[in-house]
mmCIF file of C-alpha atoms in Angstrom:
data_model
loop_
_atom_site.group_PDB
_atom_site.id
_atom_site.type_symbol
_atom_site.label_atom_id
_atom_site.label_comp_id
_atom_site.label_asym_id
_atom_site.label_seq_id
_atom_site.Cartn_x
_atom_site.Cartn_y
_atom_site.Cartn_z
ATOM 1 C CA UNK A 29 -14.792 14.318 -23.362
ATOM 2 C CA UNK A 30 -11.524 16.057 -25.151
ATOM 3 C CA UNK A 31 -11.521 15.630 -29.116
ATOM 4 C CA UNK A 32 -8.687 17.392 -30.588
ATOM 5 C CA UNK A 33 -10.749 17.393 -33.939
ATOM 6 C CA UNK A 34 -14.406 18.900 -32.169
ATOM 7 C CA UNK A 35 -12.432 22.113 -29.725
ATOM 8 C CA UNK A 36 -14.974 24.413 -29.467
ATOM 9 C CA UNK A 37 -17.676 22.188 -30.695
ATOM 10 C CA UNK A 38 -20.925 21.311 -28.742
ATOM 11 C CA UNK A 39 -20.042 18.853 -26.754
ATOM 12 C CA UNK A 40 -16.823 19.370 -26.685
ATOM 13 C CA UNK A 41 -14.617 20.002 -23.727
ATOM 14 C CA UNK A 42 -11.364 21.910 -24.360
ATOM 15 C CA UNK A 43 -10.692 22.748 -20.550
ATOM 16 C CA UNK A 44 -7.213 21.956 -19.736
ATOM 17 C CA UNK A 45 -8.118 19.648 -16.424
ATOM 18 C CA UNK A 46 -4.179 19.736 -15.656
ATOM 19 C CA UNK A 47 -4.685 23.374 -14.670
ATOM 20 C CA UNK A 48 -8.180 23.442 -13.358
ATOM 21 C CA UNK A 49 -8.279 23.600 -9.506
ATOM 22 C CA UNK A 50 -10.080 20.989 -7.451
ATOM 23 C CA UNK A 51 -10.469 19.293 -4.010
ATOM 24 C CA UNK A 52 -6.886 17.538 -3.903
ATOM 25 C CA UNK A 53 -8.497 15.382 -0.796
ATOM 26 C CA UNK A 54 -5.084 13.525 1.939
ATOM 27 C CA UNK A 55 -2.710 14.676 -1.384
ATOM 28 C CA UNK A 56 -2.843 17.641 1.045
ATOM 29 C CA UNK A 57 -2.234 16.328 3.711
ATOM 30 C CA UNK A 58 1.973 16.546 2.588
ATOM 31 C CA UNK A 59 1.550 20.437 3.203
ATOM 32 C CA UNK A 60 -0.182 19.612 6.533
ATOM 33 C CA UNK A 61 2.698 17.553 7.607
ATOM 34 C CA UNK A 62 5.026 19.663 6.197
ATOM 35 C CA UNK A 63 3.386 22.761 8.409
ATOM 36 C CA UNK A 64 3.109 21.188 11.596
ATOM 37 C CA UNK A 65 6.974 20.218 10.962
ATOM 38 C CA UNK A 66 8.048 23.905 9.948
ATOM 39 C CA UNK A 67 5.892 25.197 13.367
ATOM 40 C CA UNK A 68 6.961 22.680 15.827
ATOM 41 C CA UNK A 69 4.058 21.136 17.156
ATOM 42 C CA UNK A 70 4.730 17.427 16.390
ATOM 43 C CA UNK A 71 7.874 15.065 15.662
ATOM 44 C CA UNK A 72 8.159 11.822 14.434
ATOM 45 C CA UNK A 73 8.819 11.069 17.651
ATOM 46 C CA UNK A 74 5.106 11.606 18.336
ATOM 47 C CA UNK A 75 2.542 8.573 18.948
ATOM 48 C CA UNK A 76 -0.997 9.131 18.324
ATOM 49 C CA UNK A 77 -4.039 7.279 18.547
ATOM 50 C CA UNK A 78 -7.056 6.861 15.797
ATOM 51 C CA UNK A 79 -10.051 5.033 16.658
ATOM 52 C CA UNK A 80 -11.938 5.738 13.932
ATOM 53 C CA UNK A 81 -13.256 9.359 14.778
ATOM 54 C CA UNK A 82 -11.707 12.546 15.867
ATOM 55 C CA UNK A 83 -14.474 13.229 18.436
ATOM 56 C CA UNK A 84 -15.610 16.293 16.970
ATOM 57 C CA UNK A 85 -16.789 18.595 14.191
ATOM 58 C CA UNK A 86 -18.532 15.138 12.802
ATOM 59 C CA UNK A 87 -15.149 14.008 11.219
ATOM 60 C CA UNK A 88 -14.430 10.074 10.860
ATOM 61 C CA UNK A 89 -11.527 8.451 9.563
ATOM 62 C CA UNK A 90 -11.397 5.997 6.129
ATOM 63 C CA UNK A 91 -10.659 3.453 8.220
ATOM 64 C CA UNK A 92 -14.254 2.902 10.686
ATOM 65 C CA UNK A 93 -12.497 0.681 12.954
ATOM 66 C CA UNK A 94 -9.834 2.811 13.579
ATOM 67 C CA UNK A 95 -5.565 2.405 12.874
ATOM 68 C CA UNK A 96 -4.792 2.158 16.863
ATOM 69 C CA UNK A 97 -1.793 3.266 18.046
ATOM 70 C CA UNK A 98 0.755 4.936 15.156
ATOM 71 C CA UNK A 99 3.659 7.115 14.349
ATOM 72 C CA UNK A 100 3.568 9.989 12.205
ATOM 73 C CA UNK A 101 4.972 8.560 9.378
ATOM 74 C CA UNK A 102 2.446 5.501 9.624
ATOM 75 C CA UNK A 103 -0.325 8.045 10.041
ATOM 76 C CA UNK A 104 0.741 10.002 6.970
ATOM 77 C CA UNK A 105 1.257 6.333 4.834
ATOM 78 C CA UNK A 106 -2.119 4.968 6.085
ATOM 79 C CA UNK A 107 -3.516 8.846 5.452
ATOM 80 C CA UNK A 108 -5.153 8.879 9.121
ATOM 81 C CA UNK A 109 -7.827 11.563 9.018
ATOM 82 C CA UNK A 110 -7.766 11.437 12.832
ATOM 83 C CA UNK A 111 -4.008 12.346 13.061
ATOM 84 C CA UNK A 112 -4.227 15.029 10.304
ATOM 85 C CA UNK A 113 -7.102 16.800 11.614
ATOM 86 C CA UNK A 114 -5.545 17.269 15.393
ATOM 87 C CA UNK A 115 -2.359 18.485 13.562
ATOM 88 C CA UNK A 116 -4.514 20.655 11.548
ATOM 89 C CA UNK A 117 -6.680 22.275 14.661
ATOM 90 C CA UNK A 118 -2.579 22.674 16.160
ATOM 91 C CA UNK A 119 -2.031 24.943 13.110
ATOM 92 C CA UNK A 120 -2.887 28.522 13.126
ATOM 93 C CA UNK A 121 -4.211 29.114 9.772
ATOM 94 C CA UNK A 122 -1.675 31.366 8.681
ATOM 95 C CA UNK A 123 0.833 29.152 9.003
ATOM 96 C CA UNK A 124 -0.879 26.246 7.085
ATOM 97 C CA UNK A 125 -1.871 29.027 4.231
ATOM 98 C CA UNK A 126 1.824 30.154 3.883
ATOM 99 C CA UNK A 127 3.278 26.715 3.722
ATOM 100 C CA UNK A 128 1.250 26.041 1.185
ATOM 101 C CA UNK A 129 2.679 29.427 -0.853
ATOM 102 C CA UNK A 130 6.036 27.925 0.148
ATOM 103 C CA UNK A 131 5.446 24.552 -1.362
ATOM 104 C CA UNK A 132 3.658 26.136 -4.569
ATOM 105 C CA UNK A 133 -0.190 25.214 -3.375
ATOM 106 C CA UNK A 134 -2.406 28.128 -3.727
ATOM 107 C CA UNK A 135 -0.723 30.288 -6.577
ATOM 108 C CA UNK A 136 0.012 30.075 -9.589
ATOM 109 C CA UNK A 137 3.227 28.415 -10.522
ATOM 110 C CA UNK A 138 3.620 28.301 -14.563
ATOM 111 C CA UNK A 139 6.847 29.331 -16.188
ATOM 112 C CA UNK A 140 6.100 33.572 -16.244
ATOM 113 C CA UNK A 141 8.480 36.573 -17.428
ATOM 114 C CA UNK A 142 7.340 40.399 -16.961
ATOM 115 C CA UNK A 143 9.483 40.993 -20.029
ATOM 116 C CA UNK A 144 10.036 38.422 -23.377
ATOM 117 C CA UNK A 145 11.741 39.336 -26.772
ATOM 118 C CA UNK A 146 8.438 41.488 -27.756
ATOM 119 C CA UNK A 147 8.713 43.608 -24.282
ATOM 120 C CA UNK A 148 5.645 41.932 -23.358
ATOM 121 C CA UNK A 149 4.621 40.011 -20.184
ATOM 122 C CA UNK A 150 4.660 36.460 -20.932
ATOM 123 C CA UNK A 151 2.775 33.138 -19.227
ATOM 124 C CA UNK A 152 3.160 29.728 -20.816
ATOM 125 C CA UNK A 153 0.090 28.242 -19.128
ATOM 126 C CA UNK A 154 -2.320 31.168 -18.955
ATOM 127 C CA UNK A 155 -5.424 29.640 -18.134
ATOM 128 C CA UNK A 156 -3.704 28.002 -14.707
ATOM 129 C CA UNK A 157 -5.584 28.195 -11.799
ATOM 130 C CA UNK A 158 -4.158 29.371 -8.088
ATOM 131 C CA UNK A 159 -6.145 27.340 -6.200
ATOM 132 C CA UNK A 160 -6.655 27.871 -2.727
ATOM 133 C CA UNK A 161 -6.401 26.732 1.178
ATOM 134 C CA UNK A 162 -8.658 29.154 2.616
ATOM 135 C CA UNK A 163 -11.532 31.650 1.089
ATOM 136 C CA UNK A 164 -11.388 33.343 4.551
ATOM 137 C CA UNK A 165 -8.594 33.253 7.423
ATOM 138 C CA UNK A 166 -10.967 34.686 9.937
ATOM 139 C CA UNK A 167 -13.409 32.217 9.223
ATOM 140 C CA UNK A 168 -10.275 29.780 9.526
ATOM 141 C CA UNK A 169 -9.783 30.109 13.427
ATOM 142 C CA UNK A 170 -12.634 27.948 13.487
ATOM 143 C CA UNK A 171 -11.710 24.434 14.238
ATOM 144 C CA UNK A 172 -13.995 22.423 12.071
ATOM 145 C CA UNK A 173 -12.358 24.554 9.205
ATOM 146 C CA UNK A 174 -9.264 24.129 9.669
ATOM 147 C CA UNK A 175 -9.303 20.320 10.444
ATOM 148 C CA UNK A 176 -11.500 19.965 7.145
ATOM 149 C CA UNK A 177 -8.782 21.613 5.550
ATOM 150 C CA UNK A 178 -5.646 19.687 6.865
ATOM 151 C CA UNK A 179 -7.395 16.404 5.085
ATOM 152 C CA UNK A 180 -7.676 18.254 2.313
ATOM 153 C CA UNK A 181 -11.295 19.316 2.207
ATOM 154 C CA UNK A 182 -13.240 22.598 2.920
ATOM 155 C CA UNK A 183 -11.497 25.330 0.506
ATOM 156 C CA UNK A 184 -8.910 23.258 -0.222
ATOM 157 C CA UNK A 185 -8.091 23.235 -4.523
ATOM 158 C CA UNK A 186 -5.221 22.107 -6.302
ATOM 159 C CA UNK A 187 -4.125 21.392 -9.971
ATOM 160 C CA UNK A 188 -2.843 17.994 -11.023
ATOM 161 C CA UNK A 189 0.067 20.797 -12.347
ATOM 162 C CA UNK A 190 0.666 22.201 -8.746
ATOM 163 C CA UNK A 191 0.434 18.070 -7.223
ATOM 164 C CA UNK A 192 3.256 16.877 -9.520
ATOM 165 C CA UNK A 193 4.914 19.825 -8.993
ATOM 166 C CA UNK A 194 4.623 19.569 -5.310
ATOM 167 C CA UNK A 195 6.746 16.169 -5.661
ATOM 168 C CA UNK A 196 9.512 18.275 -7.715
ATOM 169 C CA UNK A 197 9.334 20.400 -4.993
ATOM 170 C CA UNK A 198 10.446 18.184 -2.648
ATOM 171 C CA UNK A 199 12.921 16.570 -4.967
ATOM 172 C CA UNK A 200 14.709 19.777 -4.916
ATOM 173 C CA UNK A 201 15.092 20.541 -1.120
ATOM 174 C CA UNK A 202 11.798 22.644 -1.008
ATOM 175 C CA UNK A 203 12.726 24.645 -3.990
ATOM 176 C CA UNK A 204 9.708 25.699 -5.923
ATOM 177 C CA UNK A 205 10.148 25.644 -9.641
ATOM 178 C CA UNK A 206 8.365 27.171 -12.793
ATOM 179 C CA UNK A 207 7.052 23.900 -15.142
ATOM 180 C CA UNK A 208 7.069 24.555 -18.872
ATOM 181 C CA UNK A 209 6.238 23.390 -22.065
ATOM 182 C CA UNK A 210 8.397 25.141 -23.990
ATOM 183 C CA UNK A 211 12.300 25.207 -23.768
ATOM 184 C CA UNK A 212 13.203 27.541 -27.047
ATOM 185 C CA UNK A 213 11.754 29.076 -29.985
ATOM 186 C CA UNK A 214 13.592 28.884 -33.428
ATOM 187 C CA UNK A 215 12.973 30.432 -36.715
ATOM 188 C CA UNK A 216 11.524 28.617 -39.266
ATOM 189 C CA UNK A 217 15.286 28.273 -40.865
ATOM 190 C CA UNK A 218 16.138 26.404 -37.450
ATOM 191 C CA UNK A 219 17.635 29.717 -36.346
ATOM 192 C CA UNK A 220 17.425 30.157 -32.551
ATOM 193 C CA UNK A 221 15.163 32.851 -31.635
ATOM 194 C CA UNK A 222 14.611 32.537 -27.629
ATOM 195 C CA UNK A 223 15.525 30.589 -24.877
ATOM 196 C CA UNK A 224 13.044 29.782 -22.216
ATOM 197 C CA UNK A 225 15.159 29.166 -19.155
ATOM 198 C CA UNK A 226 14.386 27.276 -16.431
ATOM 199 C CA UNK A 227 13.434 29.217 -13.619
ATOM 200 C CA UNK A 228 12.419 28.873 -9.706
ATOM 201 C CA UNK A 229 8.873 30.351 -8.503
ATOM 202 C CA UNK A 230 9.614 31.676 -5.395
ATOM 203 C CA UNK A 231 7.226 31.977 -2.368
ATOM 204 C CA UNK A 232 6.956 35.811 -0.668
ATOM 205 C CA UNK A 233 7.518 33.685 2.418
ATOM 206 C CA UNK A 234 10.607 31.505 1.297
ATOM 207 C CA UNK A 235 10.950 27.934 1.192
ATOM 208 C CA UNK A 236 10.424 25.293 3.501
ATOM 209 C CA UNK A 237 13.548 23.366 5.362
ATOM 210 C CA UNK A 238 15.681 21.053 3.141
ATOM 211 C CA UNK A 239 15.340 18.596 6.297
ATOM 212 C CA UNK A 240 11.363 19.314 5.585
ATOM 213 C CA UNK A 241 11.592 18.195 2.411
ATOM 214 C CA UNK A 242 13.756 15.065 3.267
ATOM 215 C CA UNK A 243 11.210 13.963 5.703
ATOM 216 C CA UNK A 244 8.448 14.243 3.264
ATOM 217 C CA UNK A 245 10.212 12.229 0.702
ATOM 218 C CA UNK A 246 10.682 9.305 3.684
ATOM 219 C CA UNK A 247 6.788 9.850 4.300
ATOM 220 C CA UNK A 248 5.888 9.295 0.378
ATOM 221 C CA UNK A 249 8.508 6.344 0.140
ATOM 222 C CA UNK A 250 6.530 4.670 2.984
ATOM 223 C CA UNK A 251 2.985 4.884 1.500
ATOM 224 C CA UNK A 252 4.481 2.319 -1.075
ATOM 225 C CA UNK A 253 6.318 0.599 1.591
ATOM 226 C CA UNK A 254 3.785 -0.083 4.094
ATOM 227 C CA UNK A 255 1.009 2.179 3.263
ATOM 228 C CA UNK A 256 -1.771 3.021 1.392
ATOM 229 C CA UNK A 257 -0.394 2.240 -1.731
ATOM 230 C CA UNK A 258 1.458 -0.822 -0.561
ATOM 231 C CA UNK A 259 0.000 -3.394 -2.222
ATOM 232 C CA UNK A 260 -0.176 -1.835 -6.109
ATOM 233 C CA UNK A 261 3.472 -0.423 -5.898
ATOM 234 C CA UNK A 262 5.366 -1.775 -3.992
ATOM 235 C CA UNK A 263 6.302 -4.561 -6.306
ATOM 236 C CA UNK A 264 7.278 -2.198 -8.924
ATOM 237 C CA UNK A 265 10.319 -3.009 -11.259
ATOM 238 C CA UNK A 266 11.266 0.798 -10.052
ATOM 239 C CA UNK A 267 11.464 2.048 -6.179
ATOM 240 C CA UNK A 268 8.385 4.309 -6.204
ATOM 241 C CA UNK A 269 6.932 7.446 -3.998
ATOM 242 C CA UNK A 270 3.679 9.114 -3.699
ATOM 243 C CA UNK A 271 0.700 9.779 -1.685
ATOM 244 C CA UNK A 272 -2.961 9.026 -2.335
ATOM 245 C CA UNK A 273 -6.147 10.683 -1.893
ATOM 246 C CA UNK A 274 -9.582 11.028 -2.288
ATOM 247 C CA UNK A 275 -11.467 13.921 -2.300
ATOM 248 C CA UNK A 276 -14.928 14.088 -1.044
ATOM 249 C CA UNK A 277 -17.425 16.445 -3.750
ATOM 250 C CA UNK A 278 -20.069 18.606 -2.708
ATOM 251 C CA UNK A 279 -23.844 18.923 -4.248
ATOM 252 C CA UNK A 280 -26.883 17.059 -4.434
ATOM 253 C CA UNK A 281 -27.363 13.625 -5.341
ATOM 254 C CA UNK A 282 -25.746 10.666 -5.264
ATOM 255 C CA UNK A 283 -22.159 11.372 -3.133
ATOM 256 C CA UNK A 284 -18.839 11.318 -6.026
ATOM 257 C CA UNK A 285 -15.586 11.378 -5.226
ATOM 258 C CA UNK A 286 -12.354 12.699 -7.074
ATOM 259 C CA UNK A 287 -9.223 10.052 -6.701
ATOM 260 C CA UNK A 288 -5.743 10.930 -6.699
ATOM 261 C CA UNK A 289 -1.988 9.914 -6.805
ATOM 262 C CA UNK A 290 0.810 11.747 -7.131
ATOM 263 C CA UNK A 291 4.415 10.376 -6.691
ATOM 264 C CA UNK A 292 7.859 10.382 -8.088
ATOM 265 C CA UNK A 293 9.989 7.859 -9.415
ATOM 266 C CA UNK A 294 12.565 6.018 -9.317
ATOM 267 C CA UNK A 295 12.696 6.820 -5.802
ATOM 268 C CA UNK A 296 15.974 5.249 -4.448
ATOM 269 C CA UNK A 297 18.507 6.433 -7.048
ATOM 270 C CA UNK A 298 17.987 10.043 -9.126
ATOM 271 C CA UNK A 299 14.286 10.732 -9.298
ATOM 272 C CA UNK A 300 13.439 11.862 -12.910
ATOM 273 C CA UNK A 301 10.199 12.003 -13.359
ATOM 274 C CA UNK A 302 7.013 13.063 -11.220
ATOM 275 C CA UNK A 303 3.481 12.505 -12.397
ATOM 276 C CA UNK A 304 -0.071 13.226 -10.860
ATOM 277 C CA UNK A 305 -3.213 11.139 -11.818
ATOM 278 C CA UNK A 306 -6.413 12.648 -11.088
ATOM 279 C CA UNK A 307 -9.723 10.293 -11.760
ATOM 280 C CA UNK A 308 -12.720 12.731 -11.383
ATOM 281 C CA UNK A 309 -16.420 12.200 -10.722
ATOM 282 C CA UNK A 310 -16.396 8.470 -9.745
ATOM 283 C CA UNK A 311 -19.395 7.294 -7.587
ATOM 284 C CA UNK A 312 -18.495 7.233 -3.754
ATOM 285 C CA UNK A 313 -16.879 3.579 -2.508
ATOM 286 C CA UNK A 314 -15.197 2.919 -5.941
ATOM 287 C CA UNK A 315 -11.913 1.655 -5.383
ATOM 288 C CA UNK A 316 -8.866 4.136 -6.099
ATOM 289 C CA UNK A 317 -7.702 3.165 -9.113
ATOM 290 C CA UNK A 318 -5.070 6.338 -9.105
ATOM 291 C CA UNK A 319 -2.191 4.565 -7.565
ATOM 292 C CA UNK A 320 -2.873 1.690 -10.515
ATOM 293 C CA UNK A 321 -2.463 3.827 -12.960
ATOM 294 C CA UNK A 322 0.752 5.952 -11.664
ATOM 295 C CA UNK A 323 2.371 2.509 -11.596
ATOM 296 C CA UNK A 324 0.967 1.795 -15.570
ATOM 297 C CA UNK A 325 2.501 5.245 -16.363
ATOM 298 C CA UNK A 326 5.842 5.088 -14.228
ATOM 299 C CA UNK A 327 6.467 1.082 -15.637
ATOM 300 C CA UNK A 328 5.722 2.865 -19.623
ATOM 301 C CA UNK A 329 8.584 5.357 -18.511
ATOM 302 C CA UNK A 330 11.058 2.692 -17.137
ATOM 303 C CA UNK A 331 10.689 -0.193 -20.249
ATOM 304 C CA UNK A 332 11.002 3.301 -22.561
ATOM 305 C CA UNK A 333 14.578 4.203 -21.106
ATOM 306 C CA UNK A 334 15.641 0.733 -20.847
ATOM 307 C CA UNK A 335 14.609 0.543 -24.500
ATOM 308 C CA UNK A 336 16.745 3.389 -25.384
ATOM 309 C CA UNK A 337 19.854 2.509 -23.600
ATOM 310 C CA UNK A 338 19.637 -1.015 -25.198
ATOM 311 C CA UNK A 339 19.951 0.963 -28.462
ATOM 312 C CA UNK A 340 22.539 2.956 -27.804
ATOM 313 C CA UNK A 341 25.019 0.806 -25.672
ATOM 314 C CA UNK A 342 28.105 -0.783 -27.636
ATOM 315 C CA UNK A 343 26.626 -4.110 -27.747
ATOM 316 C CA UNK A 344 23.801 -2.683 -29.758
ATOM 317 C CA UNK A 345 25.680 -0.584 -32.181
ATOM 318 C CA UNK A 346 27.977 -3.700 -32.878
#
């Protein structure tokens, strides 16, 4: 519904849907893991069992039949609900709500100075939403809550901006940083007026372990590998990483879905770019078509690089 001609015009919709917050569905389910990691109460040493249903609180998994017997990386690349919501009712809701902070979920994480050139405070993305984990902690210690929540559901919102950023995240060891659209302002002349550094966002409750962060990246790698995303990516021309999801929307009528995929690629050498596709409002039972596209967008990145180093190498020039 965006026209860059019609903003502002009936019609029209000039939201930004990078930075609007909305049910990020198992895309969450990388700060679950990441928080029952960072607290102790599971390993990847850990075997679990899904049969389809967690046996309370009403909560099935995708899969009706069940996944059987799996480890926690298999239940995190097949996106078990099962798994996720016992690691979620393990959690005490603090701890999932500050992991989140840690990992940039739930706040704002746009490129922001209290001071620029004109003394003034100054955002790049303004209208960014935080997002959230949980309206209400107290209301939190309730199972059903929190399990809801570790899958991704509940109170859960994210921003496709806070997703791929979530990936860069865990590129850099757990290291939060600011994205930005702007790197420096010049005069009209060319001059240079202001540099807009790159800068890290840090959490009030610091960072999550470097051996975290590793872990997660293994855990992405093997959605492609074996997972949910196995058989769209994992014949890509370039190693790819991500998770899936799809988010379950509320209201009456006919039940809609949001479908996601975030990821980072090239995933076996240095990682250089990280994207988020988010498909909204699709009727319930569509197939994802989220992973599809990351692979569309990650292959337009790869032939674009090999085009420019085919233009630049001696052979070319000669």
């Amino acid at each position: 519904a965006f026209d860059p001609d019609r903003i502002g015009l009936p019609g029209a919709d000039e939201r930004n849907h990078a930075l609007i917050a909305v049910p990020p569905g198992s895309v969450f389910k990388t700060v679950t893991l990441a928080a029952a990691l960072e607290a102790g109460v599971t390993s990847f040493r850990e075997k679990f069992r899904c049969g389809g249903h967690y046996g309370r609180y009403g909560l099935m998994c995708w899969r009706t039949e069940g996944h059987g017997e799996l480890s926690l990386e298999e239940a995190y690349a097949e996106s078990c609900n099962v798994v996720f919501a016992a690691l979620a009712e393990r959690l005490n809701p603090a701890m999932l709500q500050k992991t989140a902070d840690r990992m940039g979920i739930g706040r704002q994480v746009g490129w922001y100075v209290d001071r620029f050139v004109d003394g003034k405070p100054l955002r790049l993305l303004p209208e960014e939403q935080s997002g959230s984990v949980f309206l209400d902690l107290n209301a939190a210690k309730d199972g059903g809550v929190r399990t809801g929540a570790g899958i991704g559901q509940r109170d859960v919102r994210m921003t496709p901006l806070q997703a791929a950023n979530l990936a860069v995240t865990l590129l850099h060891d757990g290291q939060v940083l600011s994205p930005r659209i702007v790197s420096e302002i010049r005069y009209a002349d060319g001059g240079p007026l202001a540099k807009l550094a790159s800068q890290a966002s840090p959490s009030i409750y610091g960072s999550i372990r470097p051996s975290t962060a590793a872990a997660l990246r293994r855990a992405m790698r093997a959605v492609v590998l074996e997972g949910t995303a196995e058989r769209v990516l994992r014949g890509a021309k370039w190693p790819l990483a991500g998770k899936s999801g799809t988010a379950e929307l509320a209201g009456a009528g006919p039940k809609r879905n949001d479908h996601w995929f975030v990821g980072y690629g090239p995933a076996e050498h240095q990682a250089r770019y990280a994207v988020a596709v988010l498909i909204e409002n699709v009727p319930a039972g569509s197939r994802n078509r989220a992973a599809s596209i990351f692979g569309d967008v990650m292959e337009a990145l790869r032939r674009t690089e090999a085009q420019a180093q085919d233009q630049t190498s001696p052979v070319s020039r000669k």
